[in-house]
Short mmCIF file of C-alpha atoms in Angstrom, two decimals:
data_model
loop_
_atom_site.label_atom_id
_atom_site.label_comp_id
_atom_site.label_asym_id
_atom_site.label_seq_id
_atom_site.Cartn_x
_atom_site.Cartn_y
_atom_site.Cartn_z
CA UNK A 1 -11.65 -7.51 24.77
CA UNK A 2 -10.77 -4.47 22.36
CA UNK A 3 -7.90 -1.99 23.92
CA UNK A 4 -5.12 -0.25 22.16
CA UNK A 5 -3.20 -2.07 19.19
CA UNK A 6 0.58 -0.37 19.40
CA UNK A 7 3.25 0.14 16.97
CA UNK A 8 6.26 -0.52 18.20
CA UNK A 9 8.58 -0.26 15.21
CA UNK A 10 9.63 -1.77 11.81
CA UNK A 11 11.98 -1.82 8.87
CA UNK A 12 11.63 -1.55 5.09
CA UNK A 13 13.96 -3.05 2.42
CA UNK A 14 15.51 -0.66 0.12
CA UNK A 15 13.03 -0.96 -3.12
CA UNK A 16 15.57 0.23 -5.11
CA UNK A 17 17.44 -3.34 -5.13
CA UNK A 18 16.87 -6.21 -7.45
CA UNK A 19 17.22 -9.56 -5.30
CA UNK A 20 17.49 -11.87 -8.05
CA UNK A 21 20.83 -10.32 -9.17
CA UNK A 22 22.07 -10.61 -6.10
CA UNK A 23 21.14 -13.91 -5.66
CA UNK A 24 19.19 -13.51 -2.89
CA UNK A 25 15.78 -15.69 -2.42
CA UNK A 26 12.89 -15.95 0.03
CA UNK A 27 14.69 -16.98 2.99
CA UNK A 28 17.19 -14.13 2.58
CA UNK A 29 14.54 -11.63 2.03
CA UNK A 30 12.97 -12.95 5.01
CA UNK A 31 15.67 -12.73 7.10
CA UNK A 32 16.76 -9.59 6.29
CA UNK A 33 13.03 -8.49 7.44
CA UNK A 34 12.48 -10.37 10.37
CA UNK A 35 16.24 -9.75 11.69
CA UNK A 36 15.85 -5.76 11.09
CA UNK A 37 12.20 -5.13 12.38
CA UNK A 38 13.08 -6.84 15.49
CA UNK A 39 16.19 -4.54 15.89
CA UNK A 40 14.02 -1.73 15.31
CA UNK A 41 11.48 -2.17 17.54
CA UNK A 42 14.01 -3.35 20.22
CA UNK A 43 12.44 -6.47 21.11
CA UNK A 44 13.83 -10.05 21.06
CA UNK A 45 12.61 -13.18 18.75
CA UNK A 46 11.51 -14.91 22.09
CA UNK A 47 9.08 -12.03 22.90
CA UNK A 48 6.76 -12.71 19.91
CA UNK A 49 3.85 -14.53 20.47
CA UNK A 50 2.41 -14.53 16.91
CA UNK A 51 3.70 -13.82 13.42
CA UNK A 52 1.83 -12.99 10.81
CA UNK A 53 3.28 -13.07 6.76
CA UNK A 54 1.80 -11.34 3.94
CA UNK A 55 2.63 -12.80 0.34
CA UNK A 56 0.55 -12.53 -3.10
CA UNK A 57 2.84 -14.48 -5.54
CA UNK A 58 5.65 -16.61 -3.81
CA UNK A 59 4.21 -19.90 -5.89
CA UNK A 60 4.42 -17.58 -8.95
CA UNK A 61 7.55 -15.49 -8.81
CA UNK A 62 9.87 -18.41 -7.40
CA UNK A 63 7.66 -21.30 -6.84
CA UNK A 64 7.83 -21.25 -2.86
CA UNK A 65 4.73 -21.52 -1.31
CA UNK A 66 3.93 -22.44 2.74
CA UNK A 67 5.48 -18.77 3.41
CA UNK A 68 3.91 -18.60 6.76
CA UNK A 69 7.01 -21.19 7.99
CA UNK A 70 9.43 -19.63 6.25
CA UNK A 71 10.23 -16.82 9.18
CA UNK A 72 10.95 -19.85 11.93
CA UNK A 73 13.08 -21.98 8.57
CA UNK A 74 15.00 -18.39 9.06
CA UNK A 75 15.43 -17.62 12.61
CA UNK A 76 15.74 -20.05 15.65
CA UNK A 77 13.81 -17.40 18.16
CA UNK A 78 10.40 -18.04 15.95
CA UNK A 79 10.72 -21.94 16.09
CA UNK A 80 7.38 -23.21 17.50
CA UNK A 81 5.79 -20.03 17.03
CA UNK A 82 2.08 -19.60 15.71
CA UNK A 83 2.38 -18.31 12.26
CA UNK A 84 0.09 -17.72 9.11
CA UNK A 85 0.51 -16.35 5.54
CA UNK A 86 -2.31 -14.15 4.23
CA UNK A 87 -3.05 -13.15 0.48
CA UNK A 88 -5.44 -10.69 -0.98
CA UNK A 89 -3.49 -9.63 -4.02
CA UNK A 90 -1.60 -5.92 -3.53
CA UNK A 91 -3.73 -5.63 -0.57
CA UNK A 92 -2.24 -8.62 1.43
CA UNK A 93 -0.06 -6.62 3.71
CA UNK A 94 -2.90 -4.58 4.91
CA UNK A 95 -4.87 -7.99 5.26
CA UNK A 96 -2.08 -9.27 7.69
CA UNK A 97 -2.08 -6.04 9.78
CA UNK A 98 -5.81 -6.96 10.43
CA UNK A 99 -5.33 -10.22 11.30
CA UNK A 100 -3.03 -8.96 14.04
CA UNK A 101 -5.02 -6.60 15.39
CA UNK A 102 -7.56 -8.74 15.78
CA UNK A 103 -5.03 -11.38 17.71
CA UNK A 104 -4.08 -8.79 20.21
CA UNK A 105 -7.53 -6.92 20.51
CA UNK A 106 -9.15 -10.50 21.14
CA UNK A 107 -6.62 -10.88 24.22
CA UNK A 108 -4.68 -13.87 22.30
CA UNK A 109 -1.27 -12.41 22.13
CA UNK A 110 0.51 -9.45 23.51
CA UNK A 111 3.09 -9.43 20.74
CA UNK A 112 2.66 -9.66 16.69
CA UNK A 113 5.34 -9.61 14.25
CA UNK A 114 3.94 -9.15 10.64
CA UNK A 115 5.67 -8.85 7.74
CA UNK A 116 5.31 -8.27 4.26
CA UNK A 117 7.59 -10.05 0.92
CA UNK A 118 7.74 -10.04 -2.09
CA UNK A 119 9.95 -11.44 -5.38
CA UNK A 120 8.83 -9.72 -9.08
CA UNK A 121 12.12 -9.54 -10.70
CA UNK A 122 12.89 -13.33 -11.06
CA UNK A 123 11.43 -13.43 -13.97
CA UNK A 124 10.97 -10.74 -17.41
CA UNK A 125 8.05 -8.28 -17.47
CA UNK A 126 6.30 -9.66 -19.27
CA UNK A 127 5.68 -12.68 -17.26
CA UNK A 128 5.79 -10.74 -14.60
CA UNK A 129 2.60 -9.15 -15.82
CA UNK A 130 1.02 -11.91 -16.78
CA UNK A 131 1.76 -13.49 -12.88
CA UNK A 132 -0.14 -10.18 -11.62
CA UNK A 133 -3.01 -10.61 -13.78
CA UNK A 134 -3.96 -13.29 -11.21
CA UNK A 135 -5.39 -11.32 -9.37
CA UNK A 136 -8.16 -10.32 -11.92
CA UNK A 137 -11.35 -12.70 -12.72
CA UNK A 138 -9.31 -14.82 -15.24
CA UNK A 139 -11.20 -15.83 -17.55
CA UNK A 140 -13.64 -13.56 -17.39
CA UNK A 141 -12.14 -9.93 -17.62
CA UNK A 142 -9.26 -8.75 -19.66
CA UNK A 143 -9.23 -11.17 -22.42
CA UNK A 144 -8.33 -8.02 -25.10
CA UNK A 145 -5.25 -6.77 -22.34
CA UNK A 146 -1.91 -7.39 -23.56
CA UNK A 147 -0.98 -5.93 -19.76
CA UNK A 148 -3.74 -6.72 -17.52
CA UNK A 149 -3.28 -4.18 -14.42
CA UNK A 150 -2.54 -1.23 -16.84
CA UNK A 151 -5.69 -2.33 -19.09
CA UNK A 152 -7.92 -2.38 -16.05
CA UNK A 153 -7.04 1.16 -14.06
CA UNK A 154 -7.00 2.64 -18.08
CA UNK A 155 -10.72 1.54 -17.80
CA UNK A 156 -11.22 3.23 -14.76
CA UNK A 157 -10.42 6.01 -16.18
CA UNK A 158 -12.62 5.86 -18.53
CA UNK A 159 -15.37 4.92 -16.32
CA UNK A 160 -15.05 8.39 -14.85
CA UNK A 161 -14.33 9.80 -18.01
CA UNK A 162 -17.79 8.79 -18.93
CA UNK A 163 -19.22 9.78 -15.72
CA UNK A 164 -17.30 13.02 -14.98
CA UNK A 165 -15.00 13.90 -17.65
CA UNK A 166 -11.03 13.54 -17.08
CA UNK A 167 -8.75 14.91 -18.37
CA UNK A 168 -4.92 12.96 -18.61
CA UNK A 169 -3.67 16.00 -17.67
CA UNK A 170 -3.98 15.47 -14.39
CA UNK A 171 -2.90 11.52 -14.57
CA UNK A 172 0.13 12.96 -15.73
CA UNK A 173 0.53 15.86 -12.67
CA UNK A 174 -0.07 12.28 -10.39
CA UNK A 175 3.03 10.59 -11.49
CA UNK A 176 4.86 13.98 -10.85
CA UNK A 177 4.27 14.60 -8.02
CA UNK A 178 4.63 10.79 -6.78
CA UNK A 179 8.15 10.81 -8.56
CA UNK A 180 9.35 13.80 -6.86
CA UNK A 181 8.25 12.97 -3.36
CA UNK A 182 10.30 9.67 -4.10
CA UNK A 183 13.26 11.98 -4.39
CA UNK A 184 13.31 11.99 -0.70
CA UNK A 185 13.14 9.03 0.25
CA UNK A 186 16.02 6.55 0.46
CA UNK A 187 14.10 3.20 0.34
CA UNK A 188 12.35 4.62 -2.76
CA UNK A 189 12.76 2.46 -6.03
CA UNK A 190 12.72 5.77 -8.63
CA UNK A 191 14.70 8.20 -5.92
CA UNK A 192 18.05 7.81 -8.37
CA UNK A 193 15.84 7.83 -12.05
CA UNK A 194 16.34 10.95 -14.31
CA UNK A 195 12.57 11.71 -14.45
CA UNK A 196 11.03 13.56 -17.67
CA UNK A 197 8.99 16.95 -17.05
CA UNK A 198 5.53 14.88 -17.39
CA UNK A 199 3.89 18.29 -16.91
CA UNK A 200 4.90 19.63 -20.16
CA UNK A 201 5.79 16.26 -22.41
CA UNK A 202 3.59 13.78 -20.24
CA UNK A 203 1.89 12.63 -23.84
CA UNK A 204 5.08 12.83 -25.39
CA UNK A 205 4.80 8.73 -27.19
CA UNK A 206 8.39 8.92 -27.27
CA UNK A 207 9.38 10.19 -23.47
CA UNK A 208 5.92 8.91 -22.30
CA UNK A 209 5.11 5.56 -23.95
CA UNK A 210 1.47 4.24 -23.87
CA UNK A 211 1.14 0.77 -22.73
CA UNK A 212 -2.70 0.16 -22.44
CA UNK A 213 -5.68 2.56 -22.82
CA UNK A 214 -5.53 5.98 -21.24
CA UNK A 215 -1.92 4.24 -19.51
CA UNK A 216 1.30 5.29 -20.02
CA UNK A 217 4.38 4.29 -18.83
CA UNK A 218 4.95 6.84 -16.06
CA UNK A 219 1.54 6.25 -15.09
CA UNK A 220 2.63 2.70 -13.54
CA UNK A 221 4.28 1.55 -10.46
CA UNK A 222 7.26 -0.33 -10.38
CA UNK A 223 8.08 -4.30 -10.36
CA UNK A 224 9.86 -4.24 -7.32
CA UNK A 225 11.67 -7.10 -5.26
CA UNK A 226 10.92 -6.32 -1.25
CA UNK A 227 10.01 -6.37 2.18
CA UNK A 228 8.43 -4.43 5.26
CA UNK A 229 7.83 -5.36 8.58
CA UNK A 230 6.19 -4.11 12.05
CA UNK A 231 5.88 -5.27 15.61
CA UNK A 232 2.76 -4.56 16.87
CA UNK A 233 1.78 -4.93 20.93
CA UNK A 234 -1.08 -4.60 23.38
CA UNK A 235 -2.02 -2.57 26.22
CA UNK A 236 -0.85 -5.44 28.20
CA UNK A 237 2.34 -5.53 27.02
CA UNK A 238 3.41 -1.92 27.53
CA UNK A 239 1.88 -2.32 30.82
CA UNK A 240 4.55 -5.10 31.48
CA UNK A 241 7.24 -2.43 29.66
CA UNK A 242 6.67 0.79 31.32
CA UNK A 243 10.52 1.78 29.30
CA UNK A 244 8.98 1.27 25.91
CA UNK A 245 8.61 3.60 23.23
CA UNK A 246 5.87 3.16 20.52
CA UNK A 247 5.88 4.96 17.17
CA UNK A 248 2.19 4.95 16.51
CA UNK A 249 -1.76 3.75 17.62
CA UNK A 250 -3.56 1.62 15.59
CA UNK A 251 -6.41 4.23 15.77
CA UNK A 252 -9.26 2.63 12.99
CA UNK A 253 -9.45 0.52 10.29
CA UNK A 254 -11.76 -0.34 7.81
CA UNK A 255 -12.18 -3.20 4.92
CA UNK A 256 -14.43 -4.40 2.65
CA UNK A 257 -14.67 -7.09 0.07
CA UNK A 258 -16.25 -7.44 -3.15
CA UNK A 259 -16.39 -9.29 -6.23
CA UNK A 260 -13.16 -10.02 -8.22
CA UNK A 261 -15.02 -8.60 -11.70
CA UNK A 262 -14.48 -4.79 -12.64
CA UNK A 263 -17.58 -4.75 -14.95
CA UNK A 264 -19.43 -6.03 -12.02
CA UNK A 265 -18.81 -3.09 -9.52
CA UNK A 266 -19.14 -0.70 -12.55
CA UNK A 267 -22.99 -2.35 -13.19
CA UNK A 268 -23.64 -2.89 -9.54
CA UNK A 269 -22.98 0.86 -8.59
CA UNK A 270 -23.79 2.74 -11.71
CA UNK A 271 -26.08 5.24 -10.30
CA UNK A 272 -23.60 5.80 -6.95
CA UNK A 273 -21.96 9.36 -7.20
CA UNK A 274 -18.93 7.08 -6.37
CA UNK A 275 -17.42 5.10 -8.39
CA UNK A 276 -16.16 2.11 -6.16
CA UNK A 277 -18.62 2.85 -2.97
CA UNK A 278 -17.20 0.34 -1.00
CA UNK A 279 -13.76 2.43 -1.08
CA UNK A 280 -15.09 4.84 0.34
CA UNK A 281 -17.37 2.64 3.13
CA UNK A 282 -14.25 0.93 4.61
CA UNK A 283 -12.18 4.77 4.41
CA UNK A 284 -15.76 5.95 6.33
CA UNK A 285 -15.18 2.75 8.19
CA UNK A 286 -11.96 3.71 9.50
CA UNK A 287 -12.62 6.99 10.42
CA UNK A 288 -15.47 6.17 12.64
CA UNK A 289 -13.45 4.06 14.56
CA UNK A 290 -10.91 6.57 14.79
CA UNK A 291 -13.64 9.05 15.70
CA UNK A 292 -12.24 11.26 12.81
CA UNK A 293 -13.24 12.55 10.19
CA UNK A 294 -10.49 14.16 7.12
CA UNK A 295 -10.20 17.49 8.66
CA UNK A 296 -8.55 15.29 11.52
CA UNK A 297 -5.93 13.39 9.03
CA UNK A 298 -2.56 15.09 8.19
CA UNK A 299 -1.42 12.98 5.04
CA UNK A 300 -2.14 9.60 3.33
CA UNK A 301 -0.31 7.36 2.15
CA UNK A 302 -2.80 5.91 -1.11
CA UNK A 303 -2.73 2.96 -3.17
CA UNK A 304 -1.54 4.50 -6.83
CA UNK A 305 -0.54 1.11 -8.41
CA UNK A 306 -1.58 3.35 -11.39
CA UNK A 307 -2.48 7.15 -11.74
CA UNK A 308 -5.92 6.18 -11.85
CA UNK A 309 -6.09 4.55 -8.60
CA UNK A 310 -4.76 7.34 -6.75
CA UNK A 311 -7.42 9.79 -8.81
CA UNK A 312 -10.15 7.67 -7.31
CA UNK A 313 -8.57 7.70 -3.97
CA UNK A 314 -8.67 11.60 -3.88
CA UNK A 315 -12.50 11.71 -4.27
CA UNK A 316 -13.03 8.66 -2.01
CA UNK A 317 -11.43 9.70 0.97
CA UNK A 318 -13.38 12.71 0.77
CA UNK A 319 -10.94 15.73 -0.11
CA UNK A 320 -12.87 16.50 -3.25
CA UNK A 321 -16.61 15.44 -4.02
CA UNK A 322 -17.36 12.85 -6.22
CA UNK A 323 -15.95 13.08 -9.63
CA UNK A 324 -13.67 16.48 -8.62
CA UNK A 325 -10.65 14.68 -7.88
CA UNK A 326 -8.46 17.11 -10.24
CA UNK A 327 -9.62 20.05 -8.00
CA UNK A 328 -7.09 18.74 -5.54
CA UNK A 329 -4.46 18.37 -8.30
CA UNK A 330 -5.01 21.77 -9.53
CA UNK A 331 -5.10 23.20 -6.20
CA UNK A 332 -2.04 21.56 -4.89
CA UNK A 333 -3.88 20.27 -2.01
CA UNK A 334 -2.23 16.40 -2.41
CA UNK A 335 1.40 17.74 -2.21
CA UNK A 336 4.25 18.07 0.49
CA UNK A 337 2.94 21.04 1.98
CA UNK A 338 -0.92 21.27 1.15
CA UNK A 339 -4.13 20.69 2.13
CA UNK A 340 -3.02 17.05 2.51
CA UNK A 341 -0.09 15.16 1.50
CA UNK A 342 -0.68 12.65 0.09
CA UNK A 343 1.96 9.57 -0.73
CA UNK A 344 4.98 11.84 0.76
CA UNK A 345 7.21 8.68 0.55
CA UNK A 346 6.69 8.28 -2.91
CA UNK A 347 3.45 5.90 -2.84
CA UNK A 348 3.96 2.84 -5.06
CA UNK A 349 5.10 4.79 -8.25
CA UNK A 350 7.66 6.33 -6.95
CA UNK A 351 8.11 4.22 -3.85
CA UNK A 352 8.30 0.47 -5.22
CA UNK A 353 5.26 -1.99 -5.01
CA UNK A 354 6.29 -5.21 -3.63
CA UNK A 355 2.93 -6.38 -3.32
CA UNK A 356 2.56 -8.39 -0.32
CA UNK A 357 4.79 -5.71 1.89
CA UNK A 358 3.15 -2.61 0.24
CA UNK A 359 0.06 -2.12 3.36
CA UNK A 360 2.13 -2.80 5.81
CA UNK A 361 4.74 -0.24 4.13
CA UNK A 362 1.75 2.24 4.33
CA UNK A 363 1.59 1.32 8.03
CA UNK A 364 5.27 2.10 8.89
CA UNK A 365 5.50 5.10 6.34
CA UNK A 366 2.01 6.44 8.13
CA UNK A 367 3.90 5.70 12.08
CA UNK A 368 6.96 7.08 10.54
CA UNK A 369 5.17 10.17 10.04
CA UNK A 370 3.18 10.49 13.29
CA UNK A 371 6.51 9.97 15.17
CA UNK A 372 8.24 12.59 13.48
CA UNK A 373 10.52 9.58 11.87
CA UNK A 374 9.51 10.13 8.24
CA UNK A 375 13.27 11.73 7.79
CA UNK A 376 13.31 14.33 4.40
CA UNK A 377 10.13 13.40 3.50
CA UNK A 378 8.19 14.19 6.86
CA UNK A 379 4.84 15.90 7.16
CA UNK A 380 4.92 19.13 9.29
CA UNK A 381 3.24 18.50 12.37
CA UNK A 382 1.75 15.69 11.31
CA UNK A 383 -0.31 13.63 14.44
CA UNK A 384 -2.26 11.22 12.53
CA UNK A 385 -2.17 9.64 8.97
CA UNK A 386 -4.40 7.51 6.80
CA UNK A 387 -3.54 4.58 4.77
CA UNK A 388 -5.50 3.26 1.56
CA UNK A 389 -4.32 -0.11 0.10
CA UNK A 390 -6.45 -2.03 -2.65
CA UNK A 391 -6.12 -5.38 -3.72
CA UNK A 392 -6.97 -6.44 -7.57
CA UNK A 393 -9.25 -3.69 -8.70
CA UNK A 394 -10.49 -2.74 -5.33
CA UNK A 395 -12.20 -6.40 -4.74
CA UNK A 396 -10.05 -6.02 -1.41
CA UNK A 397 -9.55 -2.67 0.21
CA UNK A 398 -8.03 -1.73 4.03
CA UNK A 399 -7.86 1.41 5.21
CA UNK A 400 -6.19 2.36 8.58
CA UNK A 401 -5.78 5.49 10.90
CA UNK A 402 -2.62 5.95 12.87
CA UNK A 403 -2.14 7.91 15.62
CA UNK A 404 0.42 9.41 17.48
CA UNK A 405 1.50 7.43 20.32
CA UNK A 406 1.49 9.87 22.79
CA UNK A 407 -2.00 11.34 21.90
#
C-alpha cells in the first residue's frame, strides 16, 4: 500500500550506566524503554498495534532468550500484542526498524513500537569479546584473534592499506573527533572520560595501547549496557490525530546481505574500486528512495564500531571517492560544522554500542536532528540525516534517510 512511515518519538538510556551494578536485568531495561518511549511520543500502551524488539546477545550476556515477550512480561498495555525479536548482530536495531516499516507500509498496523536492548557488562571483557565474536564465521575466520571484532576492522584496514595506502594517522583523528562530539551529549558513554590528545600521542603504546593489528584502544567502541526505542505511525494514523506532532519521515532505506566471511567479500570484490560494494548499494539504495542524493543529506550518524568502519563509511556514502576517505579527515568535512557531520552524538565510540539498540539509536539521534531536538550537539539547519549501521563485518548493513516532518 506504501505511504508515509512517521516518527513519532523515542527515548535512549543513558550509555554511560552499567546495569549489572545496579542490579538491573532485562525486564528492567525493558521497562525503562518501553515506559519512556511511550511518554515521549505521547501515546498510550493500548494504542500500539505491533512491537517490534531488537536483541543480538540476550542468550549470551544473561542467558534470556524469547525477548520478543519480554515487553508484554513488563507492561500490562502490551499483553496480547503481536510482537517479534529480530537479530542481525550490531545491525539488529536497524533490522527491526525495517520490519516496522514494512508492517505499516503493508497497511497491517497503524502503530509500531520498536525497541532496541542490550546487556555487555554482566560478564568481564574478555568474555564479553569472545560473546561478540559470534557474530563472525566461527570457525572459519579469526582463529589467530585474541579479540575478534578488533582483529577483523584491523584487517580492513589493511585491506585498504593494500589497495589505497592509509595512513593511522587518520584512524587516530576518527576517535577524536568521535570522543569530542560525545562531549555533548548526555546519553554518551565517554562524555565524563579524561580523553588523551590522540592527535599528537595517538601511537603513544603507553596512552594508546594496541589491542589487535593496526587497533588500538581508542580506536574501539565501548561495551555498553542499553536501550533505545521509537514509535513509529502511518498516514492513517495521523489522519485519525490531526493534534499530533512527529519528529521525523522515514524518507528511504536501504539493506543488503551478504556472506558472514570477511575473506570472502575481500575475494568476491577485489577488482571493485570499493571495498565492501554492497555498503555502498544499500546507502545508493536509500537515497533513491529518498530521491536524494549526498548533496541533499545534512549529517550521518555512521557505524564506527572501530575507526576503520567509519573510514570505509566516509568513501561509501560518497563524500570522498573510493579509497580518499582521509581527504574528508584532513579537510574537516566529517566534523560539527563541515561539509557533513558526521556521528555528532558521538557515534558508537564515543556514544556507547549496545548492540541491538545502536540502529534504532541512529534513527532517534538522525529525528533528533531533523527536529531541531539534537540539544548541544545539533546540526545547524539540519532537514534530513542519514544513518549507516553494519552488522558483523558488513554481512548485514541498513541504511536510512530521515526527513523532516514538516517537509
Amino acid at each position: 500500500m506504501g505511504g508515509n512511515v512517521w516518527i513519532l518519538g523515542g527515548y535512549q538510556s543513558d550509555f554511560a550506566r552499567n546495569l549489572t551494578r545496579e542490579g538491573r536485568d532485562f525486564a528492567d531495561l525493558t521497562r525503562e524503554v518501553v515506559d519512556q518511549t511511550l511518554a515521549e511520543a505521547m501515546i498510550d500502551a493500548d494504542d500500539i498495534d505491533v512491537v517490534h524488539v531488537a536483541n543480538a546477545f540476550g542468550e549470551m550476556f544473561a542467558a534470556q532468550g524469547h525477548l520478543g515477550a519480554m515487553p508484554a512480561t513488563v507492561h500490562e498495555g502490551l499483553w496480547g500484542t503481536p510482537a517479534t525479536r529480530h537479530e542481525a548482530a550490531c545491525a539488529s536495531g536497524s533490522v527491526a526498524a525495517l520490519a516496522a516499516t514494512a508492517d505499516l507500509r503493508a497497511g497491517n498496523y497503524r502503530t509500531a513500537l520498536v525497541i532496541g536492548l542490550e546487556l555487555e557488562k554482566t560478564v568481564p571483557g574478555d568474555i564479553a569479546a569472545q560473546h561478540l565474536g559470534a557474530a563472525a564465521w566461527t570457525g572459519h575466520e579469526g582463529s589467530d584473534a585474541t579479540y575478534m571484532w578488533p582483529y577483523m576492522f584491523s584487517a580492513v584496514a589493511d585491506e585498504y592499506d593494500r589497495r589505497y595506502g592509509i595512513d593511522d594517522a587518520h584512524l587516530r583523528a576518527i576517535a577524536a573527533i568521535n570522543l569530542a562530539n560525545a562531549k555533548r551529549n548526555p546519553r554518551a558513554q565517554t562524555r565524563d572520560w579524561q580523553i588523551p590528545d590522540l592527535v599528537v600521542a595517538g601511537a603513544d603504546d603507553d596512552v594508546n595501547p594496541p589491542i589487535e593489528g593496526r587497533i588500538r584502544r581508542f580506536d574501539c567502541s565501548q561495551m555498553t549496557d542499553g536501550g533505545a526505542g521509537v514509535v513509529l505511525v502511518s498516514d492513517a494514523f495521523l489522519a485519525e490525530h490531526p493534534g499530533v506532532r512527529p519528529i521525523g519521515r522515514i524518507e528511504g532505506w536501504g539493506h543488503r546481505t551478504v556472506g558472514l566471511g570477511l575473506r570472502q567479500k575481500f575475494d568476491r570484490d577485489a577488482q571493485d574500486p570499493y571495498v565492501m560494494p554492497h555498503v555502498r548499494s544499500a546507502v545508493r539504495d536509500a537515497f533513491a528512495r529518498a530521491e536524494t542524493d549526498l548533496d541533499g543529506i545534512d549529517g550521518f550518524e555512521v557505524h564506527d564500531c572501530f575507526t576503520p568502519s567509519e573510514y570505509l563509511a566516509i568513501d561509501h556514502i560518497g563524500l570522498t571517492g573510493p579509497g580518499e576517505s582521509w581527504k574528508a579527515v584532513e579537510s574537516g568535512d566529517i566534523e560539527m560544522g563541515g561539509r557533513l557531520p558526521i556521528n555528532p552524538s558521538g557515534g558508537l565510540i564515543g556514544g556507547g554500542h549496545p548492540v541491538g539498540a545502536t540502529g534504532i539509536r541512529m534513527m532517534l539521534d538522525a529525528a533528533s536532528q531533523v527536529s531541531g531536538l539534537a540539544g548541544d550537539y545539533q546540526v545547524d539547519g539540519a532537514r534530513r540525516f542519514g544513518t549507516l549501521n553494519i552488522g558483523g563485518s558488513t554481512a548485514t548493513t541498513v541504511s536510512f534517510v530521515i526527513g523532516a516532518p514538516e517537509d
